[in-house]
mmCIF file of N, CA and C in Angstrom:
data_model
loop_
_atom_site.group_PDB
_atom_site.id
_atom_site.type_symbol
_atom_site.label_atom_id
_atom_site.label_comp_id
_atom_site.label_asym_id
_atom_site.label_seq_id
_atom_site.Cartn_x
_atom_site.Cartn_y
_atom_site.Cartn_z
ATOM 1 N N UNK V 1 3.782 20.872 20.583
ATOM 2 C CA UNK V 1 3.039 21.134 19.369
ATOM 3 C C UNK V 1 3.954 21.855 18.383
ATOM 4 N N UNK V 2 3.668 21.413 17.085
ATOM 5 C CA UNK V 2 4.463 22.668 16.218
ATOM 6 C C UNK V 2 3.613 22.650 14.940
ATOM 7 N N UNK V 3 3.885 23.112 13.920
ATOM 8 C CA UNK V 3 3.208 23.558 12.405
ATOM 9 C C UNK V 3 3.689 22.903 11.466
ATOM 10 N N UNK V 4 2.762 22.119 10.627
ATOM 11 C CA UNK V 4 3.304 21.413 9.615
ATOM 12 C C UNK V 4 3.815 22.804 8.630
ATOM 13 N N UNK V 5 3.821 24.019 8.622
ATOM 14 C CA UNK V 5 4.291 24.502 7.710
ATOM 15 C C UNK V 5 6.040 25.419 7.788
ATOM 16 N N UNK V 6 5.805 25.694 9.635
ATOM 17 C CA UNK V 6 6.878 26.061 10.241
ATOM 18 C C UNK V 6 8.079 25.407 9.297
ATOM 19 N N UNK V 7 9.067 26.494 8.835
ATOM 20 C CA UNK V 7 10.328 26.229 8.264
ATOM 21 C C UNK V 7 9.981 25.183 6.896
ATOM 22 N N UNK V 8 8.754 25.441 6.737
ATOM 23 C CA UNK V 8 8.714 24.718 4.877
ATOM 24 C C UNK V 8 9.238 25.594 3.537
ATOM 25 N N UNK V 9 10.051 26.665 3.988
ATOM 26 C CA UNK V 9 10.091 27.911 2.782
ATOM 27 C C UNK V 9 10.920 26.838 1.199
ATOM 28 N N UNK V 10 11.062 27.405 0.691
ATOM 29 C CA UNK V 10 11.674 26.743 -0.578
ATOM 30 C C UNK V 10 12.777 26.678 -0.407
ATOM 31 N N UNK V 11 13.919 25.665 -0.692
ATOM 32 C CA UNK V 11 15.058 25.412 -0.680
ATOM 33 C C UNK V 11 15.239 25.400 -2.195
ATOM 34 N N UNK V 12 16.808 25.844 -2.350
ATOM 35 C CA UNK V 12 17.407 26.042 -3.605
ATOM 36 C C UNK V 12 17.698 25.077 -4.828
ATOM 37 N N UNK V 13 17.816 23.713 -3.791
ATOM 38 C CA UNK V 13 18.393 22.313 -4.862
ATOM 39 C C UNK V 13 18.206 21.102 -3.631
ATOM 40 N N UNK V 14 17.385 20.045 -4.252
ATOM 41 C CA UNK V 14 17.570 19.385 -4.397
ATOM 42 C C UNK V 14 16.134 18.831 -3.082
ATOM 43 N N UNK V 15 16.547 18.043 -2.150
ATOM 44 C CA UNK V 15 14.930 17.846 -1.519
ATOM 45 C C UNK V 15 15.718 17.534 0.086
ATOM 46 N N UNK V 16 14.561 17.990 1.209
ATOM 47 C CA UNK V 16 14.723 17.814 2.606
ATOM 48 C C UNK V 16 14.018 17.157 3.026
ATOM 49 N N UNK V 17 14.366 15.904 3.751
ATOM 50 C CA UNK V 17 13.154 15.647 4.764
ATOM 51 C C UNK V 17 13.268 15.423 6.457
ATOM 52 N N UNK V 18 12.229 15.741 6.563
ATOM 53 C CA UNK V 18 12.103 16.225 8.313
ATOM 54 C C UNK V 18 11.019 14.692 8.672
ATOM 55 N N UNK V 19 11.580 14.329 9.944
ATOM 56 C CA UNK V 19 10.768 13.238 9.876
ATOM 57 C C UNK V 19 9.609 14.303 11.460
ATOM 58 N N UNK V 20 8.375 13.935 11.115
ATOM 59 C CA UNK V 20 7.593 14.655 12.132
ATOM 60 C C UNK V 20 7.430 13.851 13.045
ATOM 61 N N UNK V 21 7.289 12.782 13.128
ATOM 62 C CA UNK V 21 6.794 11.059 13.642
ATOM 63 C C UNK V 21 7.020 9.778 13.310
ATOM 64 N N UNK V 22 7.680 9.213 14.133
ATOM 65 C CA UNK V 22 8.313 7.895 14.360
ATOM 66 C C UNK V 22 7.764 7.454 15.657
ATOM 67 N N UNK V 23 6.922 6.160 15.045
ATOM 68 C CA UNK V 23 6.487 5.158 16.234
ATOM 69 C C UNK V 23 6.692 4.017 15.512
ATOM 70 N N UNK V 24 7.306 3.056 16.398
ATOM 71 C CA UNK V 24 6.570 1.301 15.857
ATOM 72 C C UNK V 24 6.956 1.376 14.434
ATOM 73 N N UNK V 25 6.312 1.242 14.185
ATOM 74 C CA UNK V 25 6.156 0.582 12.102
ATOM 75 C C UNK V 25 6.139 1.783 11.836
ATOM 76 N N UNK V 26 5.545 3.168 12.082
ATOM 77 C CA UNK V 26 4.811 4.140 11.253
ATOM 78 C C UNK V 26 6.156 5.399 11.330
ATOM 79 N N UNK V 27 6.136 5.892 10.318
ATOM 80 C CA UNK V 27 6.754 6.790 10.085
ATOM 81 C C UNK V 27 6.056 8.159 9.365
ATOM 82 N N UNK V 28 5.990 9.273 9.725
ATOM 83 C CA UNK V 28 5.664 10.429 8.941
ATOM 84 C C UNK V 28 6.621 11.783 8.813
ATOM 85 N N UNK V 29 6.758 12.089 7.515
ATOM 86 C CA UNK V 29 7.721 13.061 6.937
ATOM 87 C C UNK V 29 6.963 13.790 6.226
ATOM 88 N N UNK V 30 7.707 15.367 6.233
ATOM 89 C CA UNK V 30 7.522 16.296 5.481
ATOM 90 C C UNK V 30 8.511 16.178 4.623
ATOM 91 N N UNK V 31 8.420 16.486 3.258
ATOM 92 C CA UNK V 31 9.357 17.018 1.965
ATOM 93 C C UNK V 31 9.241 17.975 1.712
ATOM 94 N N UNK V 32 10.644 18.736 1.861
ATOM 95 C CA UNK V 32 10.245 20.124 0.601
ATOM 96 C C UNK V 32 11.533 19.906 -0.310
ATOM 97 N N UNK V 33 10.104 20.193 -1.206
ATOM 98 C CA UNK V 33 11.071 20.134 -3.080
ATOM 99 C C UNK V 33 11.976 20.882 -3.774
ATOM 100 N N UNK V 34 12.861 21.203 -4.342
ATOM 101 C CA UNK V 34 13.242 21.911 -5.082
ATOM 102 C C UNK V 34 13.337 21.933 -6.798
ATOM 103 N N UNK V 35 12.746 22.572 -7.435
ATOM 104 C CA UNK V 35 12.695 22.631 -9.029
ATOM 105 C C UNK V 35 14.228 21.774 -9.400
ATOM 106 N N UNK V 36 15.349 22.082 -8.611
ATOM 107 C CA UNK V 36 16.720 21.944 -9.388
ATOM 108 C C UNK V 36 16.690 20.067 -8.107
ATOM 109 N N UNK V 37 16.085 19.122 -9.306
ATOM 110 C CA UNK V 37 16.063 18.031 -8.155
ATOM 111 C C UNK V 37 16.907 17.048 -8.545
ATOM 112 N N UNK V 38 17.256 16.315 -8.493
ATOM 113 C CA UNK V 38 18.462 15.442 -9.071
ATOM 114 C C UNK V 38 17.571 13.821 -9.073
ATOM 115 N N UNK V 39 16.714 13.563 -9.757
ATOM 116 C CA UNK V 39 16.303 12.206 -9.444
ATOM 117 C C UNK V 39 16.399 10.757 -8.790
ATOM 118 N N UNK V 40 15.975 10.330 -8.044
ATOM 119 C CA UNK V 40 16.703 9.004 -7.345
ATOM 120 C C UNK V 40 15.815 7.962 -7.549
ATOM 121 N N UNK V 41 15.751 6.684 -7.967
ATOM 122 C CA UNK V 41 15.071 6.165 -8.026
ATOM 123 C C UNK V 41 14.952 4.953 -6.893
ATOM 124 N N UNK V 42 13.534 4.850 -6.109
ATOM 125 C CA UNK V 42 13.285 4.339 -5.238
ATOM 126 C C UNK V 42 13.054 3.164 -5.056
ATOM 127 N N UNK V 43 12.915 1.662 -4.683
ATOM 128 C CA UNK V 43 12.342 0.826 -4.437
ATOM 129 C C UNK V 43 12.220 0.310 -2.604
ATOM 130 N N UNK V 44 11.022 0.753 -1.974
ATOM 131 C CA UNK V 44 11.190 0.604 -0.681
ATOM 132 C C UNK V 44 10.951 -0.653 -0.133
ATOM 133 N N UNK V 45 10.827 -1.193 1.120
ATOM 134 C CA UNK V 45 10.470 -2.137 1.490
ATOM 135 C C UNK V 45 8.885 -2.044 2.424
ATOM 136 N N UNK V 46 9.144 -0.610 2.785
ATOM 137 C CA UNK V 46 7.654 -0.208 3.356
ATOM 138 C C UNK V 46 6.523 0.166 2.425
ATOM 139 N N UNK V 47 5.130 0.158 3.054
ATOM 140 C CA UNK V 47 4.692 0.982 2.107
ATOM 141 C C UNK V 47 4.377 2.174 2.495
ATOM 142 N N UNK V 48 3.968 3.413 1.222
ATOM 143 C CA UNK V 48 4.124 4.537 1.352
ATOM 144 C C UNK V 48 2.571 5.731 0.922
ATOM 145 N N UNK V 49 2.527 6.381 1.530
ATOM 146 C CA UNK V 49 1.169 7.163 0.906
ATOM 147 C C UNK V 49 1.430 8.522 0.817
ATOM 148 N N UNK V 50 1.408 9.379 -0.046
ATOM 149 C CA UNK V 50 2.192 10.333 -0.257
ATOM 150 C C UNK V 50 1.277 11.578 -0.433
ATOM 151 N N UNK V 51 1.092 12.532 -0.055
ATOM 152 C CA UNK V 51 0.015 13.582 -0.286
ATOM 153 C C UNK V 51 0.912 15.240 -0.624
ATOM 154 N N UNK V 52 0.505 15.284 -2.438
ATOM 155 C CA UNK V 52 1.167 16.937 -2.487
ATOM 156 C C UNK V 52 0.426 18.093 -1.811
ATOM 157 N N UNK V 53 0.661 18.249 -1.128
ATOM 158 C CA UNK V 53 0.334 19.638 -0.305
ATOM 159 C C UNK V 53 0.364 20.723 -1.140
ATOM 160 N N UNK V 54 1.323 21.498 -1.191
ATOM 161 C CA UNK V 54 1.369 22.680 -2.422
ATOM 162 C C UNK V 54 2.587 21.906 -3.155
ATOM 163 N N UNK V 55 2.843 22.894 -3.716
ATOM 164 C CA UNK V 55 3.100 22.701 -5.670
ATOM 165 C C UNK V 55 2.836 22.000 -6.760
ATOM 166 N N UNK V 56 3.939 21.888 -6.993
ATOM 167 C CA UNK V 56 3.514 20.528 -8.373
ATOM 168 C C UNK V 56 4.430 19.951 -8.598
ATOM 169 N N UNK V 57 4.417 18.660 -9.209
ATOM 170 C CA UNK V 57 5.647 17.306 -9.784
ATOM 171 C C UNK V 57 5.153 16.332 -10.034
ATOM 172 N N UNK V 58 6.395 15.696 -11.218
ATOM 173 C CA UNK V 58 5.811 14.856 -12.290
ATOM 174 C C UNK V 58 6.926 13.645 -11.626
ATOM 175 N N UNK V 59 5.799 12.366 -11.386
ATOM 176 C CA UNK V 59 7.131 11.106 -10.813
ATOM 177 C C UNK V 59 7.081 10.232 -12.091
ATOM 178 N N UNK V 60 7.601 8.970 -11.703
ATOM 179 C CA UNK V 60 7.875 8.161 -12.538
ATOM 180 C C UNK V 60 7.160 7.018 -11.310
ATOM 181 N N UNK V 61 6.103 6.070 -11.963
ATOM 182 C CA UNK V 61 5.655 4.994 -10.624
ATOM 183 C C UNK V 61 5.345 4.016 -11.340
ATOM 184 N N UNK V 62 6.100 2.986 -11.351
ATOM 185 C CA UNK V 62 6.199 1.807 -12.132
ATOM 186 C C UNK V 62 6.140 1.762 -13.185
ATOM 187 N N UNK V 63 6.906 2.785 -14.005
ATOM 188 C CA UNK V 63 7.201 3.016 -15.483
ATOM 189 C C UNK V 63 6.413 3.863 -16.095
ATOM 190 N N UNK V 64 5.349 4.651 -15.270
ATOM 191 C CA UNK V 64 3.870 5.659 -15.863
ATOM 192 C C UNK V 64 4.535 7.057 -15.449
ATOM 193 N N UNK V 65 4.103 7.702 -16.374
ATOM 194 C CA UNK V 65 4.500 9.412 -15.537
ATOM 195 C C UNK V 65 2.883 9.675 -14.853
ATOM 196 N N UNK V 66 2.904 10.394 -13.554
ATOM 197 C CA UNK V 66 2.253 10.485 -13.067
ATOM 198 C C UNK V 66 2.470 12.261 -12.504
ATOM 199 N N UNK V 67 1.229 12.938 -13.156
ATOM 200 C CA UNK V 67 1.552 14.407 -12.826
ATOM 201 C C UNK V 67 0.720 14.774 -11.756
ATOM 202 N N UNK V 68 1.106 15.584 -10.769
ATOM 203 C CA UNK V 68 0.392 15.736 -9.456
ATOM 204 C C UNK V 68 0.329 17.187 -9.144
ATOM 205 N N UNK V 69 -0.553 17.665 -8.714
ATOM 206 C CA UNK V 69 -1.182 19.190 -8.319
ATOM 207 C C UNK V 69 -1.680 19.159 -6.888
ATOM 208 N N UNK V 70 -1.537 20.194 -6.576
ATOM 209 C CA UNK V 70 -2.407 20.316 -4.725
ATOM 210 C C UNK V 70 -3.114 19.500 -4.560
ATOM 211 N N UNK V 71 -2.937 18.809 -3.605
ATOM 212 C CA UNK V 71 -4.128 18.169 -2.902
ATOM 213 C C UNK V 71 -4.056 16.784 -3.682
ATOM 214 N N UNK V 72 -3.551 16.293 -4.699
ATOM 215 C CA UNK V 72 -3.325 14.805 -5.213
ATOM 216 C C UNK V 72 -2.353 13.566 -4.161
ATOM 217 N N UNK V 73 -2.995 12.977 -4.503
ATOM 218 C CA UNK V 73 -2.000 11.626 -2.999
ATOM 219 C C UNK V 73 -1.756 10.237 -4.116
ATOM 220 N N UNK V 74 -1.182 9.752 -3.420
ATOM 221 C CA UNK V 74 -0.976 8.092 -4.066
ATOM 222 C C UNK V 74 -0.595 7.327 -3.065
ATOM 223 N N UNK V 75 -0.531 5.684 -3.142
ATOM 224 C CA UNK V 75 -0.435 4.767 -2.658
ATOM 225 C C UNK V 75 0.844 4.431 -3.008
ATOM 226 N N UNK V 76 1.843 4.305 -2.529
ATOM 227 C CA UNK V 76 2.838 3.293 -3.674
ATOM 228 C C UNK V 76 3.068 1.885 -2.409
ATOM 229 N N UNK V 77 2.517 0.673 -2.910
ATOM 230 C CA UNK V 77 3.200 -0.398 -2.030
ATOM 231 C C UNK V 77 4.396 -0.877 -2.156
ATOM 232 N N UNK V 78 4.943 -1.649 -0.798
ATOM 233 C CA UNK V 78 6.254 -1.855 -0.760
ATOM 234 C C UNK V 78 6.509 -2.696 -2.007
ATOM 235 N N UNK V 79 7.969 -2.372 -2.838
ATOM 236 C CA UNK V 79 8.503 -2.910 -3.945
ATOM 237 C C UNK V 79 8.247 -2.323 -5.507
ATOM 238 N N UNK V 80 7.555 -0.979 -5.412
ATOM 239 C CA UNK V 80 6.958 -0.300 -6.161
ATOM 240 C C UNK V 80 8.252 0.533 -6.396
ATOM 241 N N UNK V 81 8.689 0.570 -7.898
ATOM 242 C CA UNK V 81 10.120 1.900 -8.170
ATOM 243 C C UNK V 81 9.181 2.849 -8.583
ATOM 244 N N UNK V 82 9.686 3.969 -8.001
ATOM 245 C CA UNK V 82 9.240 5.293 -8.237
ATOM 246 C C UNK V 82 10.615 6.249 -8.211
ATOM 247 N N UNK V 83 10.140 7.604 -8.518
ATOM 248 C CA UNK V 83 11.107 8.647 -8.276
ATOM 249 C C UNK V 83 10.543 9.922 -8.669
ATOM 250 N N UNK V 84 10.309 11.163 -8.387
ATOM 251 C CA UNK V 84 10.358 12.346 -8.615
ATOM 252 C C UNK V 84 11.386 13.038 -9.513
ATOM 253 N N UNK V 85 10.792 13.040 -10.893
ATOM 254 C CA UNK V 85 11.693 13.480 -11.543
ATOM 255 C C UNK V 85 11.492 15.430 -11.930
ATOM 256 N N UNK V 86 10.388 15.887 -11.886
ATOM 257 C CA UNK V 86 10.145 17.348 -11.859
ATOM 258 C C UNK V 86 9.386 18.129 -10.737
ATOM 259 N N UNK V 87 9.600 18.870 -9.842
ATOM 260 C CA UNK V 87 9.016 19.629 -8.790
ATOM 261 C C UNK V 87 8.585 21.501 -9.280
ATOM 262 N N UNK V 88 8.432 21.843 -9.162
ATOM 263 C CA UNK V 88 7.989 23.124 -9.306
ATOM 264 C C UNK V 88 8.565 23.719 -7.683
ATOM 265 N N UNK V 89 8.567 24.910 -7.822
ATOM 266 C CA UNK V 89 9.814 25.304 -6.459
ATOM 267 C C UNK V 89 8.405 25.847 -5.215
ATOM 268 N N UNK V 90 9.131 25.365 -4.165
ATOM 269 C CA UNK V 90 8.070 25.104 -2.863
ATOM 270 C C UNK V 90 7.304 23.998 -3.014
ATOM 271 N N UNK V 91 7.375 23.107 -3.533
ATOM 272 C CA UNK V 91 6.571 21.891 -3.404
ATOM 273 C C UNK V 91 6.962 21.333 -1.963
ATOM 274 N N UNK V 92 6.282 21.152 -1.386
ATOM 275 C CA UNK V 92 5.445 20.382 -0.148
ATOM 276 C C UNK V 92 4.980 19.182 -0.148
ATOM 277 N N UNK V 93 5.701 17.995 0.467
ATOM 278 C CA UNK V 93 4.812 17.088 0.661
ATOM 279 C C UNK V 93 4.433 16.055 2.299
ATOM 280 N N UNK V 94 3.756 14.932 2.058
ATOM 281 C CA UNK V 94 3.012 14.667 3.531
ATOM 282 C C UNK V 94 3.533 13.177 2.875
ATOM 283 N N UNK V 95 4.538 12.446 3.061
ATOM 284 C CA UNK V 95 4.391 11.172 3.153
ATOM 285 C C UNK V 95 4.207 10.331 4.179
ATOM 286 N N UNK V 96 3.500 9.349 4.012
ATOM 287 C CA UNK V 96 3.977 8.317 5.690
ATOM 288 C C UNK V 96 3.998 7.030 5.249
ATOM 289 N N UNK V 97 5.038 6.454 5.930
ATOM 290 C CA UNK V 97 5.590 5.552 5.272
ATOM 291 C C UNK V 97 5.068 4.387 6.994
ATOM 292 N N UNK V 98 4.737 2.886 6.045
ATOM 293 C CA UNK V 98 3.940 2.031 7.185
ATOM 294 C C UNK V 98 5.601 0.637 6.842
ATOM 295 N N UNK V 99 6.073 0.716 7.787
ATOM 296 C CA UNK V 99 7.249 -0.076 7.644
ATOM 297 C C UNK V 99 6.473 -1.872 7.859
ATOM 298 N N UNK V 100 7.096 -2.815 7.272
ATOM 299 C CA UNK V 100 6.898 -4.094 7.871
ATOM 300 C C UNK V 100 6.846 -4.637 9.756
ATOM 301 N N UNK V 101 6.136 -4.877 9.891
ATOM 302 C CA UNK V 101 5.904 -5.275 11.145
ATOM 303 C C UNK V 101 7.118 -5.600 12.179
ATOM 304 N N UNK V 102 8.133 -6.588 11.566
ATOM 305 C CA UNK V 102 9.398 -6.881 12.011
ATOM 306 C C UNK V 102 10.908 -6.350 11.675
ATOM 307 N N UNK V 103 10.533 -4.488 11.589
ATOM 308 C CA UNK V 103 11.107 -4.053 11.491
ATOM 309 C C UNK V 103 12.327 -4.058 12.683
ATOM 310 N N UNK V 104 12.123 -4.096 13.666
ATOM 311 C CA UNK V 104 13.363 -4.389 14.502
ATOM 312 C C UNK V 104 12.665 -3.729 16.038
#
């Protein structure tokens, strides 16, 4: 057993992720954010469901800014560009990502 919050403190720059669970197709990760974030822009092949836990950040999801507060989630399906372009410091998040079936 362990704590989804165990070792979530704020990091200085840029973003971590811890994967909590890997089975099969399914994948689940924690993020923690940092205000000083360097943007990347995403296009996955899985799809993804993303839940802000604490803080706050503003993405970019198929060309819309999309601003998010505690407790806000989204869908993004596979082939969807996104990216996190503003975090607020300690942002937290819950993604899980559902890979294609014939992933390997």
């Amino acid at each position: 057993m362990d704590n989804f919050f165990h070792d979530s403190d704020t990091i200085l720059r840029g973003e971590r992720f811890d994967t909590l669970l890997a089975h099969r197709n399914l994948v689940i990760e924690r993020i923690v954010s940092a205000p000083d974030i360097q943007p990347v822009d995403y296009v996955q092949n899985q799809d993804e469901w993303v839940l802000l836990v604490r803080g706050g950040a503003v993405m970019q999801v198929a060309g819309e800014r999309v601003a998010l507060g505690e407790g806000d989630y989204l869908f993004l399906p596979a082939g969807t560009p996104h990216r996190v372009e503003q975090c607020e410091a300690g942002t937290l998040w819950l993604a899980v990502h559902l890979h294609p079936d014939n992933m390997g």
